[in-house]
XYZ file of C-alpha atoms in Angstrom:
159
model
C -55.841 -46.830 -54.193
C -57.238 -44.666 -56.736
C -55.714 -41.255 -55.579
C -58.073 -38.637 -57.726
C -57.975 -34.627 -58.073
C -59.705 -33.393 -54.680
C -58.805 -35.873 -52.813
C -58.063 -35.090 -49.097
C -55.155 -37.855 -48.209
C -52.755 -38.495 -44.784
C -49.136 -38.699 -45.704
C -45.715 -38.703 -44.458
C -43.023 -36.233 -45.295
C -40.513 -38.555 -46.763
C -37.855 -35.874 -48.118
C -37.213 -32.279 -48.103
C -36.126 -29.659 -51.326
C -35.776 -26.304 -51.327
C -38.450 -26.294 -53.625
C -41.158 -28.169 -51.579
C -41.214 -31.468 -49.937
C -41.819 -34.730 -51.154
C -45.060 -36.979 -49.600
C -45.332 -40.455 -49.145
C -48.801 -41.232 -49.563
C -51.097 -44.535 -48.782
C -51.251 -47.318 -51.719
C -46.797 -46.633 -52.505
C -47.444 -43.418 -54.699
C -46.025 -40.318 -53.224
C -46.391 -36.640 -54.246
C -44.834 -33.594 -53.716
C -46.221 -30.274 -51.959
C -44.677 -26.569 -53.640
C -43.351 -24.671 -51.523
C -46.172 -22.411 -52.418
C -48.600 -24.889 -51.227
C -47.147 -25.461 -48.120
C -48.714 -22.696 -45.622
C -50.834 -19.955 -45.731
C -48.189 -17.431 -45.249
C -45.224 -16.815 -47.091
C -42.313 -19.536 -46.655
C -38.805 -19.014 -47.162
C -37.367 -22.129 -45.730
C -39.627 -25.115 -46.217
C -37.500 -27.000 -43.264
C -38.875 -24.048 -40.749
C -42.767 -25.926 -41.742
C -42.563 -29.256 -42.111
C -39.436 -32.348 -41.348
C -38.462 -35.198 -42.442
C -41.198 -38.214 -41.161
C -43.769 -35.642 -40.139
C -47.431 -36.888 -40.619
C -49.962 -34.484 -42.767
C -52.977 -33.792 -44.093
C -52.960 -33.332 -48.149
C -55.243 -32.486 -50.776
C -54.516 -33.619 -54.532
C -54.519 -30.564 -56.876
C -53.633 -32.327 -59.939
C -52.023 -35.051 -61.115
C -49.923 -34.227 -64.788
C -49.539 -36.719 -67.674
C -46.815 -38.409 -66.788
C -48.802 -39.328 -63.393
C -46.344 -37.064 -61.254
C -49.036 -36.085 -58.326
C -49.089 -32.244 -57.082
C -49.997 -31.768 -53.673
C -50.950 -28.589 -51.248
C -50.788 -28.735 -47.480
C -52.820 -24.974 -47.199
C -55.750 -26.440 -49.583
C -56.240 -28.954 -47.402
C -56.300 -26.974 -44.251
C -58.442 -24.006 -43.125
C -56.925 -20.721 -42.714
C -56.106 -19.232 -39.779
C -58.203 -16.838 -38.364
C -57.156 -12.965 -39.416
C -56.284 -10.530 -36.462
C -59.018 -8.056 -35.707
C -58.104 -4.853 -38.047
C -55.659 -6.982 -39.792
C -55.677 -7.324 -43.883
C -56.161 -5.458 -46.772
C -58.641 -3.078 -45.163
C -55.934 -1.483 -42.882
C -53.622 0.193 -45.413
C -52.874 -0.482 -49.241
C -49.483 -2.482 -49.685
C -48.873 0.188 -52.428
C -48.153 2.343 -49.053
C -45.063 0.583 -48.354
C -43.188 1.581 -51.745
C -41.328 4.877 -52.325
C -40.832 8.273 -50.422
C -40.893 8.867 -46.985
C -40.303 5.172 -45.882
C -36.864 3.934 -45.006
C -35.555 0.272 -43.945
C -33.377 0.293 -41.387
C -30.223 -2.947 -40.819
C -32.416 -4.258 -38.359
C -35.297 -4.896 -40.642
C -38.757 -3.458 -40.679
C -40.340 -0.067 -42.318
C -40.225 2.401 -40.169
C -41.948 5.928 -41.351
C -40.098 9.344 -41.933
C -43.237 11.216 -42.670
C -47.076 9.837 -43.313
C -47.775 10.139 -47.485
C -50.980 11.721 -48.694
C -53.574 8.770 -50.192
C -52.877 8.610 -54.209
C -56.482 10.360 -55.548
C -58.870 7.394 -56.771
C -59.900 7.296 -60.406
C -63.401 9.260 -61.120
C -65.063 5.719 -62.545
C -65.176 3.899 -66.316
C -65.294 7.142 -68.187
C -61.899 7.910 -66.766
C -60.613 4.728 -67.216
C -61.610 4.381 -70.856
C -60.149 8.367 -71.340
C -56.548 7.618 -69.574
C -56.142 4.050 -71.481
C -57.531 5.574 -74.896
C -54.356 8.245 -73.755
C -51.840 5.698 -72.961
C -52.245 3.426 -76.033
C -52.042 7.014 -78.732
C -48.267 7.341 -76.586
C -47.840 3.589 -76.549
C -48.174 3.766 -80.869
C -46.197 7.037 -80.959
C -43.066 5.444 -79.536
C -43.854 2.231 -81.086
C -43.374 3.914 -84.204
C -40.623 5.972 -83.138
C -38.845 3.414 -82.574
C -39.668 1.594 -85.553
C -38.427 4.636 -87.690
C -34.578 4.612 -85.312
C -34.322 0.402 -86.229
C -34.712 1.791 -90.031
C -32.562 4.178 -89.791
C -29.838 2.063 -87.946
C -30.485 -1.332 -90.604
C -29.318 1.031 -93.608
C -26.708 2.166 -91.880
C -25.207 -0.867 -90.910
C -25.946 -2.281 -94.591
C -23.923 -0.559 -96.168
C -20.657 -1.066 -94.559
């Protein structure tokens, strides 16, 4: 059986490693499902999601020049339905970083004080101005570093 990129196949988990799982495919071939391609959610431990001998549906996502087959379980299955109100429209990820939050010994985040939302940039003109300002500051710092580097190389050369 010829295996090609994009094909969805049935396979069996042969072995599990810390970075993924090897899958026996039809025709005696095998391929690797990388840990990032196992589930639609975060996978810390492959064994939490897969077991040896388990039948799985996989999609061929790549075949390298040596003939190794890269597989994906999550691309062969539809994503799970999202809960009402869950997702990016609820609260930006940046809200969980920094001030007002702490992580207790038991896990999860607890809010000590609500944070104000960061002001949104006005638009492309504002972005261009900020980019120009950043580039000028960056060039200035770079030239300062070059001057410092020249001075220190002169000193080390006269020893």
